[in-house]
Amino acid sequence: TQSPALLEGAFEPLLIDHPQVFAFRRTDEKESWTVLVNISESEATINKSLVQGLAPQVSNIENNSPLKKTNIAEGSLLPLEAVILKSV
């Protein structure tokens, strides 16, 4: 399904100074999507509060891991991992 928020919602860059992670949030009046991408070939650590604040509201988590496992709740992204968190 297509999401108006993900396609056209307000754009908020996150972790601007992080050397390994490209991250942003897209939001409209109905939902919010947080996208985190580890652009490096080594594990990346982020501040857990970035995702812990979303945890109670997260209704969908997608990632590109073949095992569909992620350590994002612990504040880490695997090498080249991308995670999308949807909150409503």
mmCIF file of C-alpha atoms in Angstrom:
data_model
loop_
_atom_site.group_PDB
_atom_site.id
_atom_site.type_symbol
_atom_site.label_atom_id
_atom_site.label_comp_id
_atom_site.label_asym_id
_atom_site.label_seq_id
_atom_site.Cartn_x
_atom_site.Cartn_y
_atom_site.Cartn_z
ATOM 1 C CA THR A 1 0.000 0.000 0.000
ATOM 2 C CA GLN A 2 1.066 3.557 -0.588
ATOM 3 C CA SER A 3 1.249 5.999 2.284
ATOM 4 C CA PRO A 4 0.497 9.675 1.725
ATOM 5 C CA ALA A 5 2.668 10.504 4.759
ATOM 6 C CA LEU A 6 5.642 8.566 3.410
ATOM 7 C CA LEU A 7 5.261 10.029 -0.063
ATOM 8 C CA GLU A 8 4.293 13.637 0.680
ATOM 9 C CA GLY A 9 4.364 14.185 4.449
ATOM 10 C CA ALA A 10 6.461 16.772 6.230
ATOM 11 C CA PHE A 11 10.138 15.820 6.076
ATOM 12 C CA GLU A 12 12.279 15.898 9.225
ATOM 13 C CA PRO A 13 15.952 14.911 8.981
ATOM 14 C CA LEU A 14 17.251 12.893 11.943
ATOM 15 C CA LEU A 15 20.786 12.047 13.117
ATOM 16 C CA ILE A 16 22.235 14.702 10.823
ATOM 17 C CA ASP A 17 25.770 14.320 12.165
ATOM 18 C CA HIS A 18 25.825 10.504 12.351
ATOM 19 C CA PRO A 19 28.674 9.205 10.134
ATOM 20 C CA GLN A 20 27.007 5.837 9.415
ATOM 21 C CA VAL A 21 23.240 6.367 9.504
ATOM 22 C CA PHE A 22 20.934 8.208 7.130
ATOM 23 C CA ALA A 23 17.670 8.828 8.982
ATOM 24 C CA PHE A 24 14.508 10.844 8.512
ATOM 25 C CA ARG A 25 10.858 11.042 9.508
ATOM 26 C CA ARG A 26 7.876 11.763 7.230
ATOM 27 C CA THR A 27 4.639 12.796 8.943
ATOM 28 C CA ASP A 28 1.113 13.838 8.079
ATOM 29 C CA GLU A 29 -2.005 14.258 10.215
ATOM 30 C CA LYS A 30 -2.675 10.483 10.311
ATOM 31 C CA GLU A 31 0.669 8.713 10.599
ATOM 32 C CA SER A 32 4.411 9.016 10.891
ATOM 33 C CA TRP A 33 7.195 6.966 9.293
ATOM 34 C CA THR A 34 10.747 6.835 10.630
ATOM 35 C CA VAL A 35 13.387 5.529 8.221
ATOM 36 C CA LEU A 36 16.857 4.481 9.437
ATOM 37 C CA VAL A 37 19.526 3.250 7.026
ATOM 38 C CA ASN A 38 22.992 2.103 8.018
ATOM 39 C CA ILE A 39 25.029 3.125 4.969
ATOM 40 C CA SER A 40 28.208 1.499 6.252
ATOM 41 C CA GLU A 41 29.578 -2.019 6.192
ATOM 42 C CA SER A 42 29.892 -2.158 9.984
ATOM 43 C CA GLU A 43 27.312 -2.195 12.760
ATOM 44 C CA ALA A 44 26.043 1.276 13.672
ATOM 45 C CA THR A 45 24.864 2.462 17.080
ATOM 46 C CA ILE A 46 22.131 5.047 17.540
ATOM 47 C CA ASN A 47 20.536 6.632 20.576
ATOM 48 C CA LYS A 48 17.851 4.172 21.697
ATOM 49 C CA SER A 49 15.550 7.031 22.636
ATOM 50 C CA LEU A 50 14.993 7.706 18.933
ATOM 51 C CA VAL A 51 13.083 4.435 18.604
ATOM 52 C CA GLN A 52 12.011 3.859 22.204
ATOM 53 C CA GLY A 53 9.751 6.871 22.018
ATOM 54 C CA LEU A 54 7.991 5.215 19.081
ATOM 55 C CA ALA A 55 7.830 1.710 20.517
ATOM 56 C CA PRO A 56 4.366 1.897 22.137
ATOM 57 C CA GLN A 57 2.861 3.298 18.945
ATOM 58 C CA VAL A 58 4.663 1.224 16.334
ATOM 59 C CA SER A 59 2.172 -0.742 14.269
ATOM 60 C CA ASN A 60 4.507 -1.941 11.543
ATOM 61 C CA ILE A 61 8.218 -2.611 11.321
ATOM 62 C CA GLU A 62 9.956 -3.546 8.086
ATOM 63 C CA ASN A 63 13.625 -4.170 7.444
ATOM 64 C CA ASN A 64 15.815 -5.614 4.714
ATOM 65 C CA SER A 65 17.372 -8.409 6.781
ATOM 66 C CA PRO A 66 16.892 -11.845 5.203
ATOM 67 C CA LEU A 67 16.124 -13.196 8.684
ATOM 68 C CA LYS A 68 13.681 -10.338 9.373
ATOM 69 C CA LYS A 69 15.495 -9.696 12.647
ATOM 70 C CA THR A 70 16.671 -6.322 13.796
ATOM 71 C CA ASN A 71 18.413 -4.941 16.864
ATOM 72 C CA ILE A 72 16.904 -1.494 16.440
ATOM 73 C CA ALA A 73 15.192 -1.618 19.859
ATOM 74 C CA GLU A 74 18.667 -2.027 21.397
ATOM 75 C CA GLY A 75 19.950 0.946 19.413
ATOM 76 C CA SER A 76 21.937 -0.802 16.712
ATOM 77 C CA LEU A 77 21.661 -1.331 12.999
ATOM 78 C CA LEU A 78 23.371 -4.190 11.213
ATOM 79 C CA PRO A 79 25.729 -3.374 8.319
ATOM 80 C CA LEU A 80 23.712 -1.954 5.394
ATOM 81 C CA GLU A 81 20.435 -2.517 7.282
ATOM 82 C CA ALA A 82 17.401 -0.387 6.539
ATOM 83 C CA VAL A 83 14.478 -0.170 8.974
ATOM 84 C CA ILE A 84 11.121 1.543 8.501
ATOM 85 C CA LEU A 85 8.925 2.173 11.540
ATOM 86 C CA LYS A 86 5.327 3.270 11.160
ATOM 87 C CA SER A 87 3.430 4.897 13.987
ATOM 88 C CA VAL A 88 -0.132 6.139 13.969
#
